[in-house]
mmCIF file of C-alpha atoms in Angstrom:
data_model
loop_
_atom_site.group_PDB
_atom_site.id
_atom_site.type_symbol
_atom_site.label_atom_id
_atom_site.label_comp_id
_atom_site.label_asym_id
_atom_site.label_seq_id
_atom_site.Cartn_x
_atom_site.Cartn_y
_atom_site.Cartn_z
ATOM 1 C CA ASP A 1 83.124 -127.964 14.783
ATOM 2 C CA GLY A 2 81.557 -125.129 14.777
ATOM 3 C CA VAL A 3 78.684 -123.128 12.904
ATOM 4 C CA THR A 4 79.486 -123.893 9.241
ATOM 5 C CA ARG A 5 76.520 -121.953 7.702
ATOM 6 C CA ILE A 6 74.056 -118.792 8.178
ATOM 7 C CA GLY A 7 70.985 -118.788 7.223
ATOM 8 C CA ALA A 8 69.540 -116.346 4.753
ATOM 9 C CA HIS A 9 68.265 -112.124 6.605
ATOM 10 C CA ALA A 10 70.691 -113.725 10.050
ATOM 11 C CA PHE A 11 71.874 -110.415 10.531
ATOM 12 C CA ARG A 12 68.893 -108.160 8.367
ATOM 13 C CA GLY A 13 68.830 -104.953 9.970
ATOM 14 C CA SER A 14 70.739 -105.337 13.374
ATOM 15 C CA GLY A 15 72.742 -103.405 14.867
ATOM 16 C CA ILE A 16 75.632 -105.269 14.317
ATOM 17 C CA VAL A 17 79.139 -103.145 13.889
ATOM 18 C CA SER A 18 81.706 -105.513 13.585
ATOM 19 C CA ILE A 19 82.319 -108.897 12.520
ATOM 20 C CA THR A 20 84.404 -111.680 11.992
ATOM 21 C CA ILE A 21 83.104 -115.020 10.331
ATOM 22 C CA PRO A 22 84.722 -118.032 11.813
ATOM 23 C CA ASP A 23 87.158 -120.838 8.838
ATOM 24 C CA SER A 24 84.059 -123.422 9.654
ATOM 25 C CA VAL A 25 81.814 -121.185 7.787
ATOM 26 C CA THR A 26 81.598 -122.296 4.241
ATOM 27 C CA THR A 27 77.806 -120.775 3.659
ATOM 28 C CA ILE A 28 76.430 -116.936 4.095
ATOM 29 C CA GLY A 29 72.720 -117.274 2.337
ATOM 30 C CA ALA A 30 71.292 -114.505 0.688
ATOM 31 C CA ASP A 31 70.183 -110.730 2.627
ATOM 32 C CA ALA A 32 71.971 -111.823 5.617
ATOM 33 C CA PHE A 33 73.697 -108.952 6.484
ATOM 34 C CA TRP A 34 70.686 -106.098 4.643
ATOM 35 C CA ASP A 35 69.980 -102.933 5.945
ATOM 36 C CA ALA A 36 72.625 -103.685 8.844
ATOM 37 C CA LYS A 37 72.537 -100.247 9.106
ATOM 38 C CA SER A 38 76.066 -99.784 11.872
ATOM 39 C CA LEU A 39 78.148 -103.064 10.143
ATOM 40 C CA THR A 40 81.865 -100.707 9.209
ATOM 41 C CA SER A 41 83.697 -103.987 9.057
ATOM 42 C CA VAL A 42 83.541 -107.596 7.902
ATOM 43 C CA LYS A 43 86.126 -110.197 8.093
ATOM 44 C CA LEU A 44 85.341 -113.362 6.111
ATOM 45 C CA PRO A 45 86.191 -116.884 6.389
ATOM 46 C CA GLU A 46 88.492 -119.023 3.961
ATOM 47 C CA GLY A 47 86.855 -121.612 2.691
ATOM 48 C CA LEU A 48 84.299 -119.381 1.352
ATOM 49 C CA THR A 49 83.359 -119.767 -2.824
ATOM 50 C CA SER A 50 80.493 -117.456 -3.277
ATOM 51 C CA LEU A 51 79.370 -114.442 -1.761
ATOM 52 C CA SER A 52 74.519 -114.720 -2.209
ATOM 53 C CA SER A 53 73.306 -112.359 -3.267
ATOM 54 C CA GLY A 54 72.034 -108.994 -1.552
ATOM 55 C CA LEU A 55 74.479 -109.858 1.165
ATOM 56 C CA PHE A 56 75.655 -106.401 2.127
ATOM 57 C CA ALA A 57 72.923 -104.272 0.593
ATOM 58 C CA PHE A 58 72.273 -101.567 2.171
ATOM 59 C CA THR A 59 75.259 -100.917 4.816
ATOM 60 C CA GLU A 60 75.847 -97.285 4.049
ATOM 61 C CA LYS A 61 78.437 -97.721 7.102
ATOM 62 C CA LEU A 62 80.499 -100.390 5.756
ATOM 63 C CA THR A 63 83.446 -99.769 4.698
ATOM 64 C CA SER A 64 86.332 -102.463 5.136
ATOM 65 C CA VAL A 65 85.636 -106.402 4.004
ATOM 66 C CA GLN A 66 88.189 -108.799 3.518
ATOM 67 C CA LEU A 67 87.806 -111.427 1.131
ATOM 68 C CA PRO A 68 89.216 -115.292 2.058
ATOM 69 C CA SER A 69 91.185 -116.248 -1.181
ATOM 70 C CA THR A 70 89.193 -119.077 -1.786
ATOM 71 C CA LEU A 71 86.361 -116.809 -3.488
ATOM 72 C CA LYS A 72 85.398 -117.635 -7.349
ATOM 73 C CA THR A 73 81.465 -115.778 -7.594
ATOM 74 C CA MET A 74 79.025 -113.123 -6.104
ATOM 75 C CA GLY A 75 75.874 -113.088 -7.054
ATOM 76 C CA HIS A 76 73.506 -109.643 -7.318
ATOM 77 C CA VAL A 77 73.371 -106.450 -5.580
ATOM 78 C CA VAL A 78 76.104 -108.447 -2.678
ATOM 79 C CA PHE A 79 77.127 -104.486 -1.985
ATOM 80 C CA TRP A 80 74.496 -102.300 -3.889
ATOM 81 C CA TYR A 81 74.107 -98.429 -1.757
ATOM 82 C CA SER A 82 77.407 -100.012 0.637
ATOM 83 C CA GLY A 83 79.399 -98.018 2.096
ATOM 84 C CA ILE A 84 82.814 -99.118 0.280
ATOM 85 C CA THR A 85 85.331 -97.334 -1.377
ATOM 86 C CA GLY A 86 87.487 -99.749 -2.199
ATOM 87 C CA LEU A 87 88.193 -103.711 -2.959
ATOM 88 C CA THR A 88 90.756 -106.511 -4.974
ATOM 89 C CA LEU A 89 88.997 -109.828 -5.750
ATOM 90 C CA PRO A 90 90.883 -112.489 -4.908
ATOM 91 C CA ASP A 91 92.898 -113.684 -7.569
ATOM 92 C CA GLY A 92 91.201 -117.494 -9.172
ATOM 93 C CA PHE A 93 87.488 -115.228 -8.912
ATOM 94 C CA GLU A 94 85.655 -116.134 -11.960
ATOM 95 C CA SER A 95 82.473 -113.295 -11.879
ATOM 96 C CA PHE A 96 80.564 -111.126 -10.079
ATOM 97 C CA GLY A 97 76.309 -110.780 -10.447
ATOM 98 C CA GLU A 98 74.111 -107.944 -12.035
ATOM 99 C CA ASN A 99 74.829 -105.066 -10.256
ATOM 100 C CA ALA A 100 77.012 -106.357 -7.460
ATOM 101 C CA PHE A 101 77.902 -103.016 -7.139
ATOM 102 C CA ALA A 102 75.447 -100.736 -8.338
ATOM 103 C CA ASP A 103 75.054 -97.595 -6.762
ATOM 104 C CA THR A 104 77.721 -97.604 -3.842
ATOM 105 C CA PRO A 105 78.541 -93.743 -3.703
ATOM 106 C CA TYR A 106 81.876 -94.582 -2.478
ATOM 107 C CA LEU A 107 83.507 -96.892 -4.504
ATOM 108 C CA ALA A 108 86.911 -94.980 -5.689
ATOM 109 C CA ASN A 109 88.764 -98.198 -6.326
ATOM 110 C CA ILE A 110 88.367 -102.288 -7.972
ATOM 111 C CA THR A 111 90.889 -104.674 -8.210
ATOM 112 C CA ILE A 112 89.886 -107.532 -11.129
ATOM 113 C CA PRO A 113 91.917 -110.618 -10.966
ATOM 114 C CA ASN A 114 92.776 -111.250 -15.221
ATOM 115 C CA SER A 115 90.727 -115.192 -13.574
ATOM 116 C CA VAL A 116 87.262 -113.361 -13.857
ATOM 117 C CA THR A 117 85.991 -114.207 -17.313
ATOM 118 C CA THR A 118 82.602 -112.467 -16.542
ATOM 119 C CA ILE A 119 80.509 -108.774 -15.353
ATOM 120 C CA GLY A 120 76.846 -108.370 -14.617
ATOM 121 C CA PHE A 121 74.399 -106.209 -15.949
ATOM 122 C CA GLY A 122 74.863 -102.843 -14.128
ATOM 123 C CA ALA A 123 77.626 -104.376 -11.946
ATOM 124 C CA PHE A 124 79.556 -100.960 -12.056
ATOM 125 C CA GLN A 125 76.528 -97.917 -12.409
ATOM 126 C CA HIS A 126 76.503 -95.203 -10.448
ATOM 127 C CA THR A 127 79.215 -95.305 -8.717
ATOM 128 C CA PRO A 128 80.283 -91.403 -9.253
ATOM 129 C CA ASN A 129 84.030 -92.194 -7.150
ATOM 130 C CA LEU A 130 85.054 -94.885 -9.860
ATOM 131 C CA THR A 131 87.153 -93.497 -11.937
ATOM 132 C CA SER A 132 89.452 -94.948 -13.906
ATOM 133 C CA VAL A 133 89.180 -99.621 -14.226
ATOM 134 C CA THR A 134 90.933 -102.281 -16.143
ATOM 135 C CA LEU A 135 89.362 -104.701 -16.827
ATOM 136 C CA PRO A 136 90.612 -108.498 -16.409
ATOM 137 C CA THR A 137 92.357 -109.504 -20.761
ATOM 138 C CA GLY A 138 89.407 -112.676 -20.491
ATOM 139 C CA ILE A 139 86.090 -110.796 -20.979
ATOM 140 C CA THR A 140 85.218 -110.399 -24.187
ATOM 141 C CA SER A 141 82.350 -108.314 -23.669
ATOM 142 C CA ILE A 142 80.992 -105.972 -21.627
ATOM 143 C CA PRO A 143 77.095 -105.881 -20.602
ATOM 144 C CA GLY A 144 74.713 -102.860 -20.849
ATOM 145 C CA TYR A 145 74.776 -100.257 -17.910
ATOM 146 C CA ALA A 146 78.099 -102.097 -16.781
ATOM 147 C CA PHE A 147 79.170 -98.392 -16.030
ATOM 148 C CA ALA A 148 76.506 -96.148 -16.504
ATOM 149 C CA ARG A 149 76.609 -92.607 -14.655
ATOM 150 C CA SER A 150 79.834 -93.723 -13.517
ATOM 151 C CA GLY A 151 82.439 -91.120 -12.924
ATOM 152 C CA LEU A 152 85.289 -93.451 -15.310
ATOM 153 C CA THR A 153 88.080 -90.915 -16.800
ATOM 154 C CA SER A 154 89.992 -94.317 -17.409
ATOM 155 C CA ILE A 155 89.200 -98.034 -18.674
ATOM 156 C CA THR A 156 91.422 -100.312 -20.282
ATOM 157 C CA VAL A 157 89.296 -102.543 -22.434
ATOM 158 C CA PRO A 158 91.092 -105.772 -23.674
ATOM 159 C CA ALA A 159 91.975 -106.838 -27.425
ATOM 160 C CA GLY A 160 89.326 -109.875 -26.720
ATOM 161 C CA VAL A 161 86.059 -108.035 -26.088
ATOM 162 C CA THR A 162 83.985 -108.013 -29.116
ATOM 163 C CA SER A 163 80.644 -106.560 -27.287
ATOM 164 C CA ILE A 164 79.242 -104.057 -25.712
ATOM 165 C CA GLY A 165 76.082 -103.734 -24.166
ATOM 166 C CA ASN A 166 73.105 -100.296 -24.360
ATOM 167 C CA SER A 167 74.197 -98.003 -22.766
ATOM 168 C CA ALA A 168 77.542 -99.920 -20.863
ATOM 169 C CA PHE A 169 78.747 -96.252 -20.551
ATOM 170 C CA SER A 170 76.381 -94.347 -20.533
ATOM 171 C CA ASN A 171 75.908 -90.470 -19.067
ATOM 172 C CA MET A 172 79.357 -90.752 -17.586
#
């Protein structure tokens, strides 16, 4: 019934500009679009539950990603050095890995649903245009370097946070 899996590195370094991935795809391998420098927009399939590590790393022109409502997790460095400017994570999304949005110079806004319980180490470090974040109520810790070198001028920290890691808000 069509393509069900996109392998690791499948479009790595390719000149692809835009892609709509069919709903038959349930798995996308690590680094599948790494360094696809011309990629500007992606529509991910409904049914996809996880974004693998390095998926959109070094996609400086990527500004539009349509996430599926079924997405639950994302790995490490998923949007590292991407051109993404804003993103709304779907309700039911639970966690993202280390440096998931690190070094995304244009990221200006992100909506994190209350279903999120885990934020990875360095998740938003070096995001100079990210000025405001509301963390979900289920978060109990803010990991090290989570917002280091970000542009934050406003953050809402939930009452349940019991620990803040080393350099979580350094060099802002």
